[in-house]
Amino acid sequence: MDHPSWLGRALGALAGLVLFVGMYLGLVLAPPDAVQGQVQRIMYLHVPSIVTAYLAFTVTCVASVLYLWKRELAYDAVAVSSAEIGVVLTGITLATGCIWGKATWGVWWTWDARLTLTAILFTIYVGYLMLRAFAEEPQAAARYGAVLAILGFLDIPMNHMAVQWWRTLHQPSSILRPGGPSMDPVMLGTLVVNLAGLVLLYTYLLLKRIRLERTRHRAVALRLQRGRRG
Amino acid sequence: MGSWGFIALAYGVATIALAGYLILLGRRLREAGEELTALEREGERKRR
């Protein structure tokens, strides 16, 4: 997973550039919504955040399955790194959702199925990170974490389907819906650019976070080696 | 608060969260690197 430093810097710069263009499109160029008006522009931040968080937790789930199968800490490094970024992105989703809710519904929070399942998703993966922090051995942390990550992933399809399964205050899907997207092409394009920017930023952060995990593993291995000798 | 106030709040919160995480990650990476270097140096010294 080692990569040249220029690649990381180039990825970071590209992510910054795409996010800046996305912000310009979202705040200036895209038209205001016919019903919600200007405040609907929060969507260009809120939707890409949760979609990228779903991606992050999917990577965590796949890496956790691979860890349980192969028992190699390299897979666990990917799992924990991706989960940590997913938690940050879910936190942003919840915060921007509360702000958007206050502006449109008049309340910061309501126990709606979609909102509640997103809060549960956030809590599961915060719990995952805490569980790992309390485990003493890296292998034990990886094993317990992998099981929780796989179980926690089940929340994602439920969260996505919540607006169809239950009567919710949250609006139904505008993109992944039967009959295709129901959005203005300029709005859809703006959303795609913002999503691309956030996915690039996620990839940049993931590479950096994996490097941290590998450095920690090397330090733990050195300490264990020394403990055996001493 | 008007519409643009809510928009500024949402973008502000997200920017602080992402920038904060990026800065914190860089600091953790630097500290872990320093710790590893110290461990490696100590190991070399003991071997000599």
mmCIF file of C-alpha atoms in Angstrom:
data_model
loop_
_atom_site.group_PDB
_atom_site.id
_atom_site.type_symbol
_atom_site.label_atom_id
_atom_site.label_comp_id
_atom_site.label_asym_id
_atom_site.label_seq_id
_atom_site.Cartn_x
_atom_site.Cartn_y
_atom_site.Cartn_z
ATOM 1 C CA MET A 1 0.000 0.000 0.000
ATOM 2 C CA ASP A 2 3.100 2.263 -0.033
ATOM 3 C CA HIS A 3 2.784 4.938 -2.684
ATOM 4 C CA PRO A 4 5.095 7.751 -3.808
ATOM 5 C CA SER A 5 4.539 10.975 -1.838
ATOM 6 C CA TRP A 6 3.920 12.994 -5.029
ATOM 7 C CA LEU A 7 0.950 10.751 -5.814
ATOM 8 C CA GLY A 8 -0.609 11.486 -2.427
ATOM 9 C CA ARG A 9 -0.008 15.225 -2.828
ATOM 10 C CA ALA A 10 -1.415 15.205 -6.382
ATOM 11 C CA LEU A 11 -4.501 13.335 -5.168
ATOM 12 C CA GLY A 12 -4.983 15.818 -2.326
ATOM 13 C CA ALA A 13 -4.606 18.779 -4.692
ATOM 14 C CA LEU A 14 -7.044 17.250 -7.200
ATOM 15 C CA ALA A 15 -9.576 16.582 -4.423
ATOM 16 C CA GLY A 16 -9.255 20.201 -3.239
ATOM 17 C CA LEU A 17 -9.702 21.524 -6.785
ATOM 18 C CA VAL A 18 -12.764 19.377 -7.554
ATOM 19 C CA LEU A 19 -14.339 20.280 -4.186
ATOM 20 C CA PHE A 20 -13.712 23.978 -4.862
ATOM 21 C CA VAL A 21 -15.358 23.716 -8.316
ATOM 22 C CA GLY A 22 -18.206 21.723 -6.741
ATOM 23 C CA MET A 23 -18.697 24.418 -4.105
ATOM 24 C CA TYR A 24 -18.804 27.118 -6.785
ATOM 25 C CA LEU A 25 -21.354 25.130 -8.788
ATOM 26 C CA GLY A 26 -23.438 24.387 -5.692
ATOM 27 C CA LEU A 27 -23.412 27.879 -4.197
ATOM 28 C CA VAL A 28 -23.409 30.042 -7.345
ATOM 29 C CA LEU A 29 -24.218 28.292 -10.614
ATOM 30 C CA ALA A 30 -26.930 25.757 -9.725
ATOM 31 C CA PRO A 31 -30.467 27.178 -9.683
ATOM 32 C CA PRO A 32 -32.415 27.433 -6.408
ATOM 33 C CA ASP A 33 -35.026 24.746 -5.769
ATOM 34 C CA ALA A 34 -38.601 25.585 -6.843
ATOM 35 C CA VAL A 35 -40.040 24.549 -3.457
ATOM 36 C CA GLN A 36 -37.260 24.988 -0.884
ATOM 37 C CA GLY A 37 -35.473 27.945 -2.465
ATOM 38 C CA GLN A 38 -31.792 28.664 -1.695
ATOM 39 C CA VAL A 39 -31.514 26.421 1.380
ATOM 40 C CA GLN A 40 -31.721 23.333 -0.843
ATOM 41 C CA ARG A 41 -28.029 24.038 -1.723
ATOM 42 C CA ILE A 42 -27.130 22.151 1.488
ATOM 43 C CA MET A 43 -27.986 19.023 -0.543
ATOM 44 C CA TYR A 44 -24.690 19.375 -2.499
ATOM 45 C CA LEU A 45 -22.875 18.737 0.770
ATOM 46 C CA HIS A 46 -25.331 16.476 2.623
ATOM 47 C CA VAL A 47 -25.958 13.833 -0.076
ATOM 48 C CA PRO A 48 -22.298 13.363 -1.211
ATOM 49 C CA SER A 49 -21.291 13.052 2.491
ATOM 50 C CA ILE A 50 -23.606 10.114 3.177
ATOM 51 C CA VAL A 51 -22.902 8.415 -0.185
ATOM 52 C CA THR A 52 -19.138 8.631 0.495
ATOM 53 C CA ALA A 53 -19.730 7.388 4.064
ATOM 54 C CA TYR A 54 -21.601 4.377 2.595
ATOM 55 C CA LEU A 55 -18.590 3.769 0.330
ATOM 56 C CA ALA A 56 -16.233 4.000 3.331
ATOM 57 C CA PHE A 57 -18.261 1.484 5.370
ATOM 58 C CA THR A 58 -18.521 -0.837 2.347
ATOM 59 C CA VAL A 59 -14.716 -0.807 2.076
ATOM 60 C CA THR A 60 -14.547 -1.516 5.840
ATOM 61 C CA CYS A 61 -16.959 -4.449 5.471
ATOM 62 C CA VAL A 62 -15.080 -5.991 2.502
ATOM 63 C CA ALA A 63 -11.685 -5.520 4.222
ATOM 64 C CA SER A 64 -13.116 -7.059 7.432
ATOM 65 C CA VAL A 65 -14.350 -10.146 5.552
ATOM 66 C CA LEU A 66 -10.906 -10.448 3.933
ATOM 67 C CA TYR A 67 -9.232 -10.098 7.341
ATOM 68 C CA LEU A 68 -11.370 -12.866 8.882
ATOM 69 C CA TRP A 69 -10.565 -15.068 5.886
ATOM 70 C CA LYS A 70 -6.820 -14.385 5.480
ATOM 71 C CA ARG A 71 -5.922 -13.141 9.014
ATOM 72 C CA GLU A 72 -3.555 -10.505 7.602
ATOM 73 C CA LEU A 73 -3.331 -7.194 9.470
ATOM 74 C CA ALA A 74 -2.958 -5.319 6.157
ATOM 75 C CA TYR A 75 -6.689 -5.854 5.542
ATOM 76 C CA ASP A 76 -7.501 -4.717 9.063
ATOM 77 C CA ALA A 77 -5.500 -1.521 8.470
ATOM 78 C CA VAL A 78 -7.746 -0.749 5.483
ATOM 79 C CA ALA A 79 -10.897 -1.587 7.513
ATOM 80 C CA VAL A 80 -10.161 0.643 10.502
ATOM 81 C CA SER A 81 -8.842 3.498 8.352
ATOM 82 C CA SER A 82 -11.932 3.534 6.165
ATOM 83 C CA ALA A 83 -14.264 3.273 9.188
ATOM 84 C CA GLU A 84 -12.686 6.304 10.853
ATOM 85 C CA ILE A 85 -13.209 8.455 7.745
ATOM 86 C CA GLY A 86 -16.742 7.047 7.410
ATOM 87 C CA VAL A 87 -17.513 8.218 10.960
ATOM 88 C CA VAL A 88 -16.317 11.759 10.139
ATOM 89 C CA LEU A 89 -18.468 11.802 6.982
ATOM 90 C CA THR A 90 -21.539 10.421 8.808
ATOM 91 C CA GLY A 91 -21.035 13.100 11.473
ATOM 92 C CA ILE A 92 -21.046 15.737 8.722
ATOM 93 C CA THR A 93 -24.196 14.167 7.242
ATOM 94 C CA LEU A 94 -25.975 14.309 10.605
ATOM 95 C CA ALA A 95 -24.869 17.897 11.285
ATOM 96 C CA THR A 96 -25.813 19.211 7.827
ATOM 97 C CA GLY A 97 -29.075 17.228 8.000
ATOM 98 C CA CYS A 98 -29.969 18.889 11.330
ATOM 99 C CA ILE A 99 -29.264 22.337 9.837
ATOM 100 C CA TRP A 100 -31.260 21.557 6.681
ATOM 101 C CA GLY A 101 -34.090 20.112 8.844
ATOM 102 C CA LYS A 102 -34.267 23.258 10.972
ATOM 103 C CA ALA A 103 -34.463 25.403 7.823
ATOM 104 C CA THR A 104 -37.160 23.334 6.078
ATOM 105 C CA TRP A 105 -39.083 21.404 8.781
ATOM 106 C CA GLY A 106 -38.572 23.901 11.620
ATOM 107 C CA VAL A 107 -36.881 21.349 13.922
ATOM 108 C CA TRP A 108 -33.223 20.366 14.367
ATOM 109 C CA TRP A 109 -34.082 16.702 14.943
ATOM 110 C CA THR A 110 -37.016 14.314 14.677
ATOM 111 C CA TRP A 111 -37.112 10.541 15.303
ATOM 112 C CA ASP A 112 -37.819 9.802 11.639
ATOM 113 C CA ALA A 113 -36.743 6.336 10.361
ATOM 114 C CA ARG A 114 -34.013 7.685 8.026
ATOM 115 C CA LEU A 115 -32.580 10.041 10.645
ATOM 116 C CA THR A 116 -32.695 7.413 13.388
ATOM 117 C CA LEU A 117 -30.985 4.756 11.228
ATOM 118 C CA THR A 118 -28.273 7.267 10.259
ATOM 119 C CA ALA A 119 -27.708 8.039 13.962
ATOM 120 C CA ILE A 120 -27.535 4.269 14.644
ATOM 121 C CA LEU A 121 -24.999 3.857 11.810
ATOM 122 C CA PHE A 122 -22.864 6.618 13.362
ATOM 123 C CA THR A 123 -23.128 5.022 16.839
ATOM 124 C CA ILE A 124 -22.228 1.527 15.540
ATOM 125 C CA TYR A 125 -18.998 2.718 13.919
ATOM 126 C CA VAL A 126 -18.049 5.005 16.840
ATOM 127 C CA GLY A 127 -18.539 1.852 18.956
ATOM 128 C CA TYR A 128 -16.341 -0.061 16.485
ATOM 129 C CA LEU A 129 -13.512 2.461 16.951
ATOM 130 C CA MET A 130 -13.932 2.413 20.758
ATOM 131 C CA LEU A 131 -13.974 -1.401 20.874
ATOM 132 C CA ARG A 132 -10.699 -1.470 18.976
ATOM 133 C CA ALA A 133 -9.153 1.124 21.265
ATOM 134 C CA PHE A 134 -9.913 -1.025 24.342
ATOM 135 C CA ALA A 135 -8.582 -4.315 22.926
ATOM 136 C CA GLU A 136 -5.002 -4.950 24.051
ATOM 137 C CA GLU A 137 -3.666 -7.055 21.150
ATOM 138 C CA PRO A 138 -3.859 -5.906 17.497
ATOM 139 C CA GLN A 139 -5.147 -9.323 16.386
ATOM 140 C CA ALA A 140 -7.946 -9.273 18.993
ATOM 141 C CA ALA A 141 -8.906 -5.708 18.049
ATOM 142 C CA ALA A 142 -8.989 -6.741 14.402
ATOM 143 C CA ARG A 143 -11.090 -9.857 15.068
ATOM 144 C CA TYR A 144 -13.754 -8.206 17.283
ATOM 145 C CA GLY A 145 -13.785 -5.140 15.038
ATOM 146 C CA ALA A 146 -14.288 -7.206 11.884
ATOM 147 C CA VAL A 147 -17.371 -8.952 13.317
ATOM 148 C CA LEU A 148 -18.921 -5.642 14.444
ATOM 149 C CA ALA A 149 -18.103 -3.947 11.116
ATOM 150 C CA ILE A 150 -19.843 -6.709 9.133
ATOM 151 C CA LEU A 151 -22.938 -6.626 11.385
ATOM 152 C CA GLY A 152 -22.979 -2.806 11.325
ATOM 153 C CA PHE A 153 -22.954 -2.788 7.541
ATOM 154 C CA LEU A 154 -26.494 -4.262 7.567
ATOM 155 C CA ASP A 155 -27.728 -0.820 8.654
ATOM 156 C CA ILE A 156 -26.813 0.693 5.258
ATOM 157 C CA PRO A 157 -29.397 -1.076 3.007
ATOM 158 C CA MET A 158 -32.017 -0.540 5.746
ATOM 159 C CA ASN A 159 -31.114 3.157 5.902
ATOM 160 C CA HIS A 160 -31.329 3.510 2.118
ATOM 161 C CA MET A 161 -34.719 1.750 1.961
ATOM 162 C CA ALA A 162 -36.135 3.484 5.080
ATOM 163 C CA VAL A 163 -37.862 6.202 3.052
ATOM 164 C CA GLN A 164 -39.752 3.521 1.080
ATOM 165 C CA TRP A 165 -40.467 1.065 3.890
ATOM 166 C CA TRP A 166 -41.778 3.582 6.429
ATOM 167 C CA ARG A 167 -43.710 6.856 6.342
ATOM 168 C CA THR A 168 -40.936 9.377 6.920
ATOM 169 C CA LEU A 169 -40.523 13.128 7.029
ATOM 170 C CA HIS A 170 -37.303 12.728 5.052
ATOM 171 C CA GLN A 171 -37.823 13.108 1.309
ATOM 172 C CA PRO A 172 -37.634 9.943 -0.872
ATOM 173 C CA SER A 173 -34.588 9.196 -3.066
ATOM 174 C CA SER A 174 -34.209 11.568 -6.024
ATOM 175 C CA ILE A 175 -31.407 9.674 -7.806
ATOM 176 C CA LEU A 176 -31.474 5.921 -7.040
ATOM 177 C CA ARG A 177 -35.195 5.481 -7.691
ATOM 178 C CA PRO A 178 -37.312 3.471 -10.135
ATOM 179 C CA GLY A 179 -37.626 5.454 -13.379
ATOM 180 C CA GLY A 180 -34.261 7.235 -13.019
ATOM 181 C CA PRO A 181 -33.263 10.537 -11.401
ATOM 182 C CA SER A 182 -36.030 13.109 -10.942
ATOM 183 C CA MET A 183 -33.661 16.064 -10.777
ATOM 184 C CA ASP A 184 -32.812 19.009 -13.008
ATOM 185 C CA PRO A 185 -29.688 18.090 -15.126
ATOM 186 C CA VAL A 186 -27.693 21.106 -13.806
ATOM 187 C CA MET A 187 -28.500 20.115 -10.210
ATOM 188 C CA LEU A 188 -27.629 16.480 -10.937
ATOM 189 C CA GLY A 189 -24.315 17.504 -12.581
ATOM 190 C CA THR A 190 -23.450 19.694 -9.568
ATOM 191 C CA LEU A 191 -24.225 16.823 -7.230
ATOM 192 C CA VAL A 192 -21.988 14.464 -9.257
ATOM 193 C CA VAL A 193 -19.049 16.950 -9.182
ATOM 194 C CA ASN A 194 -19.394 17.341 -5.395
ATOM 195 C CA LEU A 195 -19.606 13.575 -4.977
ATOM 196 C CA ALA A 196 -16.468 13.098 -7.125
ATOM 197 C CA GLY A 197 -14.608 15.671 -4.995
ATOM 198 C CA LEU A 198 -15.572 13.984 -1.749
ATOM 199 C CA VAL A 199 -14.675 10.498 -3.076
ATOM 200 C CA LEU A 200 -11.238 11.853 -4.108
ATOM 201 C CA LEU A 201 -10.794 13.411 -0.654
ATOM 202 C CA TYR A 202 -11.838 10.096 0.956
ATOM 203 C CA THR A 203 -9.218 8.239 -1.146
ATOM 204 C CA TYR A 204 -6.528 10.775 -0.167
ATOM 205 C CA LEU A 205 -7.420 10.520 3.536
ATOM 206 C CA LEU A 206 -7.631 6.712 3.322
ATOM 207 C CA LEU A 207 -4.081 6.414 1.924
ATOM 208 C CA LYS A 208 -2.785 8.725 4.657
ATOM 209 C CA ARG A 209 -4.682 6.880 7.426
ATOM 210 C CA ILE A 210 -3.470 3.464 6.195
ATOM 211 C CA ARG A 211 0.111 4.779 6.361
ATOM 212 C CA LEU A 212 -0.505 5.720 10.003
ATOM 213 C CA GLU A 213 -1.840 2.238 10.785
ATOM 214 C CA ARG A 214 1.133 0.553 9.116
ATOM 215 C CA THR A 215 3.566 2.744 11.063
ATOM 216 C CA ARG A 216 1.780 1.782 14.298
ATOM 217 C CA HIS A 217 1.921 -1.924 13.380
ATOM 218 C CA ARG A 218 5.678 -1.660 12.768
ATOM 219 C CA ALA A 219 6.165 0.060 16.163
ATOM 220 C CA VAL A 220 4.088 -2.627 17.947
ATOM 221 C CA ALA A 221 6.078 -5.389 16.186
ATOM 222 C CA LEU A 222 9.380 -3.774 17.250
ATOM 223 C CA ARG A 223 8.204 -3.498 20.859
ATOM 224 C CA LEU A 224 7.050 -7.131 20.911
ATOM 225 C CA GLN A 225 10.353 -8.243 19.364
ATOM 226 C CA ARG A 226 12.262 -6.329 22.033
ATOM 227 C CA GLY A 227 10.019 -7.747 24.786
ATOM 228 C CA ARG A 228 10.807 -11.307 23.670
ATOM 229 C CA ARG A 229 14.558 -10.589 23.593
ATOM 230 C CA GLY A 230 14.600 -8.664 26.890
ATOM 231 C CA MET B 1 -31.493 32.924 10.483
ATOM 232 C CA GLY B 2 -32.100 33.243 6.739
ATOM 233 C CA SER B 3 -31.475 30.609 4.043
ATOM 234 C CA TRP B 4 -27.894 31.781 3.423
ATOM 235 C CA GLY B 5 -27.222 31.691 7.176
ATOM 236 C CA PHE B 6 -28.184 28.004 7.280
ATOM 237 C CA ILE B 7 -26.104 27.314 4.151
ATOM 238 C CA ALA B 8 -23.053 29.089 5.678
ATOM 239 C CA LEU B 9 -23.513 27.120 8.913
ATOM 240 C CA ALA B 10 -23.687 23.784 7.062
ATOM 241 C CA TYR B 11 -20.629 24.511 4.878
ATOM 242 C CA GLY B 12 -18.748 25.943 7.882
ATOM 243 C CA VAL B 13 -19.375 22.861 10.045
ATOM 244 C CA ALA B 14 -18.315 20.506 7.221
ATOM 245 C CA THR B 15 -15.167 22.514 6.418
ATOM 246 C CA ILE B 16 -14.101 22.628 10.088
ATOM 247 C CA ALA B 17 -14.738 18.877 10.504
ATOM 248 C CA LEU B 18 -12.768 17.884 7.384
ATOM 249 C CA ALA B 19 -9.918 20.360 7.889
ATOM 250 C CA GLY B 20 -9.726 19.423 11.593
ATOM 251 C CA TYR B 21 -9.560 15.720 10.761
ATOM 252 C CA LEU B 22 -6.881 16.324 8.111
ATOM 253 C CA ILE B 23 -4.721 18.374 10.533
ATOM 254 C CA LEU B 24 -5.173 15.822 13.330
ATOM 255 C CA LEU B 25 -4.316 12.951 10.972
ATOM 256 C CA GLY B 26 -1.123 14.715 9.875
ATOM 257 C CA ARG B 27 -0.128 15.239 13.530
ATOM 258 C CA ARG B 28 -0.825 11.583 14.445
ATOM 259 C CA LEU B 29 1.190 10.439 11.416
ATOM 260 C CA ARG B 30 4.158 12.625 12.399
ATOM 261 C CA GLU B 31 4.080 11.436 16.015
ATOM 262 C CA ALA B 32 3.842 7.757 14.984
ATOM 263 C CA GLY B 33 6.773 8.260 12.575
ATOM 264 C CA GLU B 34 8.873 9.869 15.314
ATOM 265 C CA GLU B 35 8.055 7.031 17.721
ATOM 266 C CA LEU B 36 9.013 4.399 15.143
ATOM 267 C CA THR B 37 12.295 6.169 14.341
ATOM 268 C CA ALA B 38 13.125 6.347 18.068
ATOM 269 C CA LEU B 39 12.396 2.618 18.489
ATOM 270 C CA GLU B 40 14.536 1.723 15.466
ATOM 271 C CA ARG B 41 17.452 3.879 16.714
ATOM 272 C CA GLU B 42 17.223 2.348 20.176
ATOM 273 C CA GLY B 43 17.272 -1.132 18.631
ATOM 274 C CA GLU B 44 20.363 -0.300 16.565
ATOM 275 C CA ARG B 45 22.149 1.107 19.605
ATOM 276 C CA LYS B 46 21.454 -2.055 21.629
ATOM 277 C CA ARG B 47 22.677 -4.280 18.787
ATOM 278 C CA ARG B 48 26.001 -2.397 18.679
#
